[in-house]
């Protein structure tokens, strides 16, 4: 099965972290931290989301062969986030 990622924050998705639709069903596009009860949890800009997500660089580094800095992680997200459904123009 192809790995899916939250279309707002880029977090890897699995059944345990899926967001929810207004009717209570699971949302396959977003995680529970970004999308709950059919709406986004926070109203923020893409740059604000990148700043928030950069706080989790230590968790990201647990899964990388070489650790990256917070600034490197922000740069990666600036390249990746515009491709996500929430931020695509």
PDB file of N, CA and C in Angstrom:
ATOM      1  N   UNK A   1       0.832  -1.186   0.000  1.00  0.00           N
ATOM      2  CA  UNK A   1       0.000   0.000   0.000  1.00  0.00           C
ATOM      3  C   UNK A   1       0.881   1.256   0.000  1.00  0.00           C
ATOM      4  N   UNK A   2       0.508   2.216  -0.783  1.00  0.00           N
ATOM      5  CA  UNK A   2       1.260   3.461  -0.899  1.00  0.00           C
ATOM      6  C   UNK A   2       1.071   4.303   0.363  1.00  0.00           C
ATOM      7  N   UNK A   3       2.172   4.838   0.895  1.00  0.00           N
ATOM      8  CA  UNK A   3       2.107   5.701   2.072  1.00  0.00           C
ATOM      9  C   UNK A   3       1.426   7.012   1.702  1.00  0.00           C
ATOM     10  N   UNK A   4       0.427   7.402   2.479  1.00  0.00           N
ATOM     11  CA  UNK A   4      -0.242   8.685   2.284  1.00  0.00           C
ATOM     12  C   UNK A   4       0.242   9.654   3.344  1.00  0.00           C
ATOM     13  N   UNK A   5       0.152  10.936   3.005  1.00  0.00           N
ATOM     14  CA  UNK A   5       0.589  11.992   3.904  1.00  0.00           C
ATOM     15  C   UNK A   5      -0.517  13.015   4.068  1.00  0.00           C
ATOM     16  N   UNK A   6      -0.587  13.615   5.261  1.00  0.00           N
ATOM     17  CA  UNK A   6      -1.565  14.665   5.505  1.00  0.00           C
ATOM     18  C   UNK A   6      -1.364  15.767   4.471  1.00  0.00           C
ATOM     19  N   UNK A   7      -2.459  16.181   3.872  1.00  0.00           N
ATOM     20  CA  UNK A   7      -2.403  17.185   2.819  1.00  0.00           C
ATOM     21  C   UNK A   7      -2.399  18.607   3.367  1.00  0.00           C
ATOM     22  N   UNK A   8      -2.123  18.719   4.668  1.00  0.00           N
ATOM     23  CA  UNK A   8      -1.957  20.018   5.306  1.00  0.00           C
ATOM     24  C   UNK A   8      -0.571  20.157   5.928  1.00  0.00           C
ATOM     25  N   UNK A   9      -0.132  19.124   6.696  1.00  0.00           N
ATOM     26  CA  UNK A   9       1.146  19.225   7.413  1.00  0.00           C
ATOM     27  C   UNK A   9       2.207  18.244   6.922  1.00  0.00           C
ATOM     28  N   UNK A  10       1.827  17.289   6.074  1.00  0.00           N
ATOM     29  CA  UNK A  10       2.791  16.342   5.534  1.00  0.00           C
ATOM     30  C   UNK A  10       3.068  15.132   6.412  1.00  0.00           C
ATOM     31  N   UNK A  11       2.381  15.017   7.531  1.00  0.00           N
ATOM     32  CA  UNK A  11       2.583  13.891   8.445  1.00  0.00           C
ATOM     33  C   UNK A  11       2.165  12.586   7.767  1.00  0.00           C
ATOM     34  N   UNK A  12       2.934  11.508   7.951  1.00  0.00           N
ATOM     35  CA  UNK A  12       2.499  10.211   7.405  1.00  0.00           C
ATOM     36  C   UNK A  12       1.154   9.811   8.019  1.00  0.00           C
ATOM     37  N   UNK A  13       0.251   9.333   7.180  1.00  0.00           N
ATOM     38  CA  UNK A  13      -1.083   8.967   7.654  1.00  0.00           C
ATOM     39  C   UNK A  13      -1.215   7.463   7.857  1.00  0.00           C
ATOM     40  N   UNK A  14      -1.925   7.107   8.916  1.00  0.00           N
ATOM     41  CA  UNK A  14      -2.395   5.745   9.128  1.00  0.00           C
ATOM     42  C   UNK A  14      -3.753   5.859   9.824  1.00  0.00           C
ATOM     43  N   UNK A  15      -4.448   4.761   9.996  1.00  0.00           N
ATOM     44  CA  UNK A  15      -5.804   4.805  10.555  1.00  0.00           C
ATOM     45  C   UNK A  15      -5.866   5.441  11.936  1.00  0.00           C
ATOM     46  N   UNK A  16      -4.785   5.379  12.690  1.00  0.00           N
ATOM     47  CA  UNK A  16      -4.785   5.925  14.047  1.00  0.00           C
ATOM     48  C   UNK A  16      -4.757   7.447  14.098  1.00  0.00           C
ATOM     49  N   UNK A  17      -4.325   8.086  13.031  1.00  0.00           N
ATOM     50  CA  UNK A  17      -4.178   9.549  13.063  1.00  0.00           C
ATOM     51  C   UNK A  17      -5.046  10.274  12.035  1.00  0.00           C
ATOM     52  N   UNK A  18      -5.950   9.565  11.351  1.00  0.00           N
ATOM     53  CA  UNK A  18      -6.796  10.216  10.355  1.00  0.00           C
ATOM     54  C   UNK A  18      -7.709  11.251  10.998  1.00  0.00           C
ATOM     55  N   UNK A  19      -7.913  12.349  10.286  1.00  0.00           N
ATOM     56  CA  UNK A  19      -8.855  13.367  10.723  1.00  0.00           C
ATOM     57  C   UNK A  19     -10.277  12.877  10.557  1.00  0.00           C
ATOM     58  N   UNK A  20     -11.238  13.726  10.929  1.00  0.00           N
ATOM     59  CA  UNK A  20     -12.648  13.323  10.851  1.00  0.00           C
ATOM     60  C   UNK A  20     -13.474  14.323  10.061  1.00  0.00           C
ATOM     61  N   UNK A  21     -14.463  13.792   9.350  1.00  0.00           N
ATOM     62  CA  UNK A  21     -15.412  14.608   8.609  1.00  0.00           C
ATOM     63  C   UNK A  21     -16.533  15.057   9.539  1.00  0.00           C
ATOM     64  N   UNK A  22     -17.374  15.960   9.052  1.00  0.00           N
ATOM     65  CA  UNK A  22     -18.471  16.494   9.858  1.00  0.00           C
ATOM     66  C   UNK A  22     -19.412  15.387  10.341  1.00  0.00           C
ATOM     67  N   UNK A  23     -19.553  14.314   9.552  1.00  0.00           N
ATOM     68  CA  UNK A  23     -20.448  13.218   9.936  1.00  0.00           C
ATOM     69  C   UNK A  23     -19.763  12.182  10.841  1.00  0.00           C
ATOM     70  N   UNK A  24     -18.524  12.461  11.234  1.00  0.00           N
ATOM     71  CA  UNK A  24     -17.794  11.564  12.116  1.00  0.00           C
ATOM     72  C   UNK A  24     -16.967  10.510  11.402  1.00  0.00           C
ATOM     73  N   UNK A  25     -17.120  10.384  10.090  1.00  0.00           N
ATOM     74  CA  UNK A  25     -16.335   9.409   9.342  1.00  0.00           C
ATOM     75  C   UNK A  25     -14.881   9.887   9.241  1.00  0.00           C
ATOM     76  N   UNK A  26     -13.996   8.945   8.960  1.00  0.00           N
ATOM     77  CA  UNK A  26     -12.577   9.266   8.832  1.00  0.00           C
ATOM     78  C   UNK A  26     -12.324  10.049   7.544  1.00  0.00           C
ATOM     79  N   UNK A  27     -11.413  11.000   7.616  1.00  0.00           N
ATOM     80  CA  UNK A  27     -11.003  11.747   6.437  1.00  0.00           C
ATOM     81  C   UNK A  27      -9.665  11.191   5.985  1.00  0.00           C
ATOM     82  N   UNK A  28      -9.584  10.766   4.745  1.00  0.00           N
ATOM     83  CA  UNK A  28      -8.392  10.101   4.216  1.00  0.00           C
ATOM     84  C   UNK A  28      -7.287  11.068   3.789  1.00  0.00           C
ATOM     85  N   UNK A  29      -7.574  12.376   3.781  1.00  0.00           N
ATOM     86  CA  UNK A  29      -6.603  13.357   3.293  1.00  0.00           C
ATOM     87  C   UNK A  29      -5.832  14.083   4.382  1.00  0.00           C
ATOM     88  N   UNK A  30      -6.400  14.152   5.579  1.00  0.00           N
ATOM     89  CA  UNK A  30      -5.809  14.984   6.625  1.00  0.00           C
ATOM     90  C   UNK A  30      -5.683  14.229   7.950  1.00  0.00           C
ATOM     91  N   UNK A  31      -4.703  14.637   8.757  1.00  0.00           N
ATOM     92  CA  UNK A  31      -4.520  14.038  10.082  1.00  0.00           C
ATOM     93  C   UNK A  31      -5.457  14.708  11.093  1.00  0.00           C
ATOM     94  N   UNK A  32      -5.604  14.058  12.236  1.00  0.00           N
ATOM     95  CA  UNK A  32      -6.485  14.563  13.287  1.00  0.00           C
ATOM     96  C   UNK A  32      -5.987  15.872  13.906  1.00  0.00           C
ATOM     97  N   UNK A  33      -4.718  16.175  13.737  1.00  0.00           N
ATOM     98  CA  UNK A  33      -4.163  17.405  14.297  1.00  0.00           C
ATOM     99  C   UNK A  33      -4.462  18.607  13.404  1.00  0.00           C
ATOM    100  N   UNK A  34      -4.771  18.347  12.137  1.00  0.00           N
ATOM    101  CA  UNK A  34      -5.072  19.422  11.185  1.00  0.00           C
ATOM    102  C   UNK A  34      -6.564  19.535  10.874  1.00  0.00           C
ATOM    103  N   UNK A  35      -7.287  18.408  10.942  1.00  0.00           N
ATOM    104  CA  UNK A  35      -8.662  18.396  10.440  1.00  0.00           C
ATOM    105  C   UNK A  35      -9.552  17.591  11.378  1.00  0.00           C
ATOM    106  N   UNK A  36     -10.576  18.241  11.924  1.00  0.00           N
ATOM    107  CA  UNK A  36     -11.470  17.582  12.868  1.00  0.00           C
ATOM    108  C   UNK A  36     -12.896  18.070  12.637  1.00  0.00           C
ATOM    109  N   UNK A  37     -13.840  17.133  12.636  1.00  0.00           N
ATOM    110  CA  UNK A  37     -15.266  17.456  12.480  1.00  0.00           C
ATOM    111  C   UNK A  37     -15.552  18.246  11.198  1.00  0.00           C
ATOM    112  N   UNK A  38     -14.800  17.909  10.131  1.00  0.00           N
ATOM    113  CA  UNK A  38     -15.069  18.513   8.831  1.00  0.00           C
ATOM    114  C   UNK A  38     -14.461  19.876   8.593  1.00  0.00           C
ATOM    115  N   UNK A  39     -13.563  20.304   9.472  1.00  0.00           N
ATOM    116  CA  UNK A  39     -12.920  21.602   9.246  1.00  0.00           C
ATOM    117  C   UNK A  39     -11.498  21.597   9.799  1.00  0.00           C
ATOM    118  N   UNK A  40     -10.711  22.534   9.310  1.00  0.00           N
ATOM    119  CA  UNK A  40      -9.333  22.645   9.780  1.00  0.00           C
ATOM    120  C   UNK A  40      -9.323  23.116  11.228  1.00  0.00           C
ATOM    121  N   UNK A  41      -8.435  22.543  12.007  1.00  0.00           N
ATOM    122  CA  UNK A  41      -8.337  22.864  13.431  1.00  0.00           C
ATOM    123  C   UNK A  41      -7.862  24.303  13.628  1.00  0.00           C
ATOM    124  N   UNK A  42      -6.914  24.734  12.804  1.00  0.00           N
ATOM    125  CA  UNK A  42      -6.422  26.112  12.893  1.00  0.00           C
ATOM    126  C   UNK A  42      -6.507  26.786  11.527  1.00  0.00           C
ATOM    127  N   UNK A  43      -6.793  28.064  11.568  1.00  0.00           N
ATOM    128  CA  UNK A  43      -6.785  28.879  10.362  1.00  0.00           C
ATOM    129  C   UNK A  43      -5.416  29.540  10.313  1.00  0.00           C
ATOM    130  N   UNK A  44      -4.561  29.035   9.433  1.00  0.00           N
ATOM    131  CA  UNK A  44      -3.194  29.553   9.392  1.00  0.00           C
ATOM    132  C   UNK A  44      -2.705  29.605   7.948  1.00  0.00           C
ATOM    133  N   UNK A  45      -1.638  30.322   7.765  1.00  0.00           N
ATOM    134  CA  UNK A  45      -0.993  30.379   6.453  1.00  0.00           C
ATOM    135  C   UNK A  45      -0.063  29.180   6.304  1.00  0.00           C
ATOM    136  N   UNK A  46       0.369  28.930   5.100  1.00  0.00           N
ATOM    137  CA  UNK A  46       1.325  27.851   4.865  1.00  0.00           C
ATOM    138  C   UNK A  46       2.608  28.104   5.654  1.00  0.00           C
ATOM    139  N   UNK A  47       3.080  29.323   5.676  1.00  0.00           N
ATOM    140  CA  UNK A  47       4.314  29.644   6.410  1.00  0.00           C
ATOM    141  C   UNK A  47       4.129  29.418   7.911  1.00  0.00           C
ATOM    142  N   UNK A  48       2.958  29.740   8.439  1.00  0.00           N
ATOM    143  CA  UNK A  48       2.687  29.483   9.861  1.00  0.00           C
ATOM    144  C   UNK A  48       2.671  27.979  10.143  1.00  0.00           C
ATOM    145  N   UNK A  49       2.139  27.199   9.218  1.00  0.00           N
ATOM    146  CA  UNK A  49       2.140  25.744   9.386  1.00  0.00           C
ATOM    147  C   UNK A  49       3.571  25.205   9.353  1.00  0.00           C
ATOM    148  N   UNK A  50       4.388  25.722   8.455  1.00  0.00           N
ATOM    149  CA  UNK A  50       5.788  25.306   8.374  1.00  0.00           C
ATOM    150  C   UNK A  50       6.502  25.634   9.686  1.00  0.00           C
ATOM    151  N   UNK A  51       6.275  26.812  10.217  1.00  0.00           N
ATOM    152  CA  UNK A  51       6.895  27.206  11.485  1.00  0.00           C
ATOM    153  C   UNK A  51       6.465  26.249  12.597  1.00  0.00           C
ATOM    154  N   UNK A  52       5.186  25.937  12.653  1.00  0.00           N
ATOM    155  CA  UNK A  52       4.670  25.004  13.670  1.00  0.00           C
ATOM    156  C   UNK A  52       5.304  23.617  13.509  1.00  0.00           C
ATOM    157  N   UNK A  53       5.300  23.099  12.294  1.00  0.00           N
ATOM    158  CA  UNK A  53       5.833  21.759  12.036  1.00  0.00           C
ATOM    159  C   UNK A  53       7.331  21.667  12.303  1.00  0.00           C
ATOM    160  N   UNK A  54       8.040  22.782  12.138  1.00  0.00           N
ATOM    161  CA  UNK A  54       9.492  22.758  12.355  1.00  0.00           C
ATOM    162  C   UNK A  54       9.840  22.443  13.811  1.00  0.00           C
ATOM    163  N   UNK A  55       8.891  22.616  14.717  1.00  0.00           N
ATOM    164  CA  UNK A  55       9.117  22.285  16.121  1.00  0.00           C
ATOM    165  C   UNK A  55       9.259  20.781  16.350  1.00  0.00           C
ATOM    166  N   UNK A  56       8.891  19.981  15.346  1.00  0.00           N
ATOM    167  CA  UNK A  56       8.944  18.530  15.465  1.00  0.00           C
ATOM    168  C   UNK A  56      10.142  17.917  14.736  1.00  0.00           C
ATOM    169  N   UNK A  57      11.151  18.733  14.470  1.00  0.00           N
ATOM    170  CA  UNK A  57      12.329  18.251  13.741  1.00  0.00           C
ATOM    171  C   UNK A  57      13.021  17.102  14.481  1.00  0.00           C
ATOM    172  N   UNK A  58      12.998  17.113  15.807  1.00  0.00           N
ATOM    173  CA  UNK A  58      13.633  16.017  16.557  1.00  0.00           C
ATOM    174  C   UNK A  58      12.935  14.691  16.275  1.00  0.00           C
ATOM    175  N   UNK A  59      11.620  14.714  16.161  1.00  0.00           N
ATOM    176  CA  UNK A  59      10.859  13.493  15.827  1.00  0.00           C
ATOM    177  C   UNK A  59      11.187  13.044  14.406  1.00  0.00           C
ATOM    178  N   UNK A  60      11.266  13.978  13.481  1.00  0.00           N
ATOM    179  CA  UNK A  60      11.614  13.678  12.091  1.00  0.00           C
ATOM    180  C   UNK A  60      13.007  13.053  12.023  1.00  0.00           C
ATOM    181  N   UNK A  61      13.932  13.607  12.787  1.00  0.00           N
ATOM    182  CA  UNK A  61      15.313  13.122  12.767  1.00  0.00           C
ATOM    183  C   UNK A  61      15.448  11.676  13.239  1.00  0.00           C
ATOM    184  N   UNK A  62      14.506  11.191  14.032  1.00  0.00           N
ATOM    185  CA  UNK A  62      14.530   9.792  14.480  1.00  0.00           C
ATOM    186  C   UNK A  62      14.410   8.826  13.308  1.00  0.00           C
ATOM    187  N   UNK A  63      13.862   9.311  12.194  1.00  0.00           N
ATOM    188  CA  UNK A  63      13.596   8.456  11.035  1.00  0.00           C
ATOM    189  C   UNK A  63      14.528   8.745   9.856  1.00  0.00           C
ATOM    190  N   UNK A  64      15.526   9.576  10.076  1.00  0.00           N
ATOM    191  CA  UNK A  64      16.464   9.939   9.006  1.00  0.00           C
ATOM    192  C   UNK A  64      17.850   9.360   9.281  1.00  0.00           C
ATOM    193  N   UNK A  65      18.578   8.981   8.227  1.00  0.00           N
ATOM    194  CA  UNK A  65      19.934   8.463   8.424  1.00  0.00           C
ATOM    195  C   UNK A  65      20.897   9.551   8.925  1.00  0.00           C
ATOM    196  N   UNK A  66      20.693  10.788   8.463  1.00  0.00           N
ATOM    197  CA  UNK A  66      21.495  11.935   8.896  1.00  0.00           C
ATOM    198  C   UNK A  66      20.547  13.003   9.439  1.00  0.00           C
ATOM    199  N   UNK A  67      20.762  13.475  10.677  1.00  0.00           N
ATOM    200  CA  UNK A  67      19.878  14.513  11.219  1.00  0.00           C
ATOM    201  C   UNK A  67      19.967  15.808  10.408  1.00  0.00           C
ATOM    202  N   UNK A  68      18.862  16.541  10.400  1.00  0.00           N
ATOM    203  CA  UNK A  68      18.821  17.841   9.733  1.00  0.00           C
ATOM    204  C   UNK A  68      18.514  18.915  10.778  1.00  0.00           C
ATOM    205  N   UNK A  69      18.839  20.142  10.447  1.00  0.00           N
ATOM    206  CA  UNK A  69      18.565  21.253  11.355  1.00  0.00           C
ATOM    207  C   UNK A  69      17.129  21.731  11.149  1.00  0.00           C
ATOM    208  N   UNK A  70      16.664  22.527  12.080  1.00  0.00           N
ATOM    209  CA  UNK A  70      15.328  23.115  11.965  1.00  0.00           C
ATOM    210  C   UNK A  70      15.213  23.941  10.683  1.00  0.00           C
ATOM    211  N   UNK A  71      16.262  24.692  10.351  1.00  0.00           N
ATOM    212  CA  UNK A  71      16.234  25.517   9.135  1.00  0.00           C
ATOM    213  C   UNK A  71      16.221  24.654   7.872  1.00  0.00           C
ATOM    214  N   UNK A  72      16.972  23.563   7.861  1.00  0.00           N
ATOM    215  CA  UNK A  72      16.946  22.650   6.708  1.00  0.00           C
ATOM    216  C   UNK A  72      15.548  22.046   6.548  1.00  0.00           C
ATOM    217  N   UNK A  73      14.933  21.692   7.667  1.00  0.00           N
ATOM    218  CA  UNK A  73      13.592  21.122   7.622  1.00  0.00           C
ATOM    219  C   UNK A  73      12.589  22.134   7.075  1.00  0.00           C
ATOM    220  N   UNK A  74      12.699  23.387   7.494  1.00  0.00           N
ATOM    221  CA  UNK A  74      11.810  24.432   6.975  1.00  0.00           C
ATOM    222  C   UNK A  74      11.971  24.576   5.460  1.00  0.00           C
ATOM    223  N   UNK A  75      13.202  24.548   4.983  1.00  0.00           N
ATOM    224  CA  UNK A  75      13.440  24.669   3.542  1.00  0.00           C
ATOM    225  C   UNK A  75      12.825  23.491   2.784  1.00  0.00           C
ATOM    226  N   UNK A  76      12.952  22.288   3.335  1.00  0.00           N
ATOM    227  CA  UNK A  76      12.328  21.122   2.702  1.00  0.00           C
ATOM    228  C   UNK A  76      10.816  21.301   2.634  1.00  0.00           C
ATOM    229  N   UNK A  77      10.222  21.759   3.725  1.00  0.00           N
ATOM    230  CA  UNK A  77       8.764  21.947   3.747  1.00  0.00           C
ATOM    231  C   UNK A  77       8.329  23.035   2.771  1.00  0.00           C
ATOM    232  N   UNK A  78       9.126  24.075   2.628  1.00  0.00           N
ATOM    233  CA  UNK A  78       8.773  25.147   1.675  1.00  0.00           C
ATOM    234  C   UNK A  78       8.736  24.625   0.245  1.00  0.00           C
ATOM    235  N   UNK A  79       9.514  23.583  -0.042  1.00  0.00           N
ATOM    236  CA  UNK A  79       9.473  22.966  -1.368  1.00  0.00           C
ATOM    237  C   UNK A  79       8.344  21.968  -1.519  1.00  0.00           C
ATOM    238  N   UNK A  80       7.970  21.323  -0.422  1.00  0.00           N
ATOM    239  CA  UNK A  80       6.979  20.238  -0.448  1.00  0.00           C
ATOM    240  C   UNK A  80       5.546  20.724  -0.228  1.00  0.00           C
ATOM    241  N   UNK A  81       5.340  21.644   0.699  1.00  0.00           N
ATOM    242  CA  UNK A  81       3.990  22.050   1.077  1.00  0.00           C
ATOM    243  C   UNK A  81       3.149  22.609  -0.077  1.00  0.00           C
ATOM    244  N   UNK A  82       3.727  23.368  -1.011  1.00  0.00           N
ATOM    245  CA  UNK A  82       2.894  23.871  -2.118  1.00  0.00           C
ATOM    246  C   UNK A  82       2.270  22.758  -2.965  1.00  0.00           C
ATOM    247  N   UNK A  83       2.760  21.522  -2.831  1.00  0.00           N
ATOM    248  CA  UNK A  83       2.206  20.393  -3.575  1.00  0.00           C
ATOM    249  C   UNK A  83       1.062  19.718  -2.811  1.00  0.00           C
ATOM    250  N   UNK A  84       0.877  20.067  -1.551  1.00  0.00           N
ATOM    251  CA  UNK A  84      -0.188  19.473  -0.741  1.00  0.00           C
ATOM    252  C   UNK A  84      -1.524  20.135  -1.065  1.00  0.00           C
ATOM    253  N   UNK A  85      -2.585  19.352  -0.967  1.00  0.00           N
ATOM    254  CA  UNK A  85      -3.923  19.802  -1.352  1.00  0.00           C
ATOM    255  C   UNK A  85      -4.325  21.120  -0.687  1.00  0.00           C
ATOM    256  N   UNK A  86      -4.045  21.262   0.612  1.00  0.00           N
ATOM    257  CA  UNK A  86      -4.464  22.485   1.320  1.00  0.00           C
ATOM    258  C   UNK A  86      -3.774  23.732   0.793  1.00  0.00           C
ATOM    259  N   UNK A  87      -2.541  23.602   0.351  1.00  0.00           N
ATOM    260  CA  UNK A  87      -1.741  24.777  -0.016  1.00  0.00           C
ATOM    261  C   UNK A  87      -1.576  24.949  -1.521  1.00  0.00           C
ATOM    262  N   UNK A  88      -1.965  23.975  -2.311  1.00  0.00           N
ATOM    263  CA  UNK A  88      -1.823  24.068  -3.769  1.00  0.00           C
ATOM    264  C   UNK A  88      -2.680  25.207  -4.304  1.00  0.00           C
ATOM    265  N   UNK A  89      -2.128  25.896  -5.280  1.00  0.00           N
ATOM    266  CA  UNK A  89      -2.879  27.036  -5.851  1.00  0.00           C
ATOM    267  C   UNK A  89      -3.372  26.701  -7.220  1.00  0.00           C
TER     268      UNK A  89
END
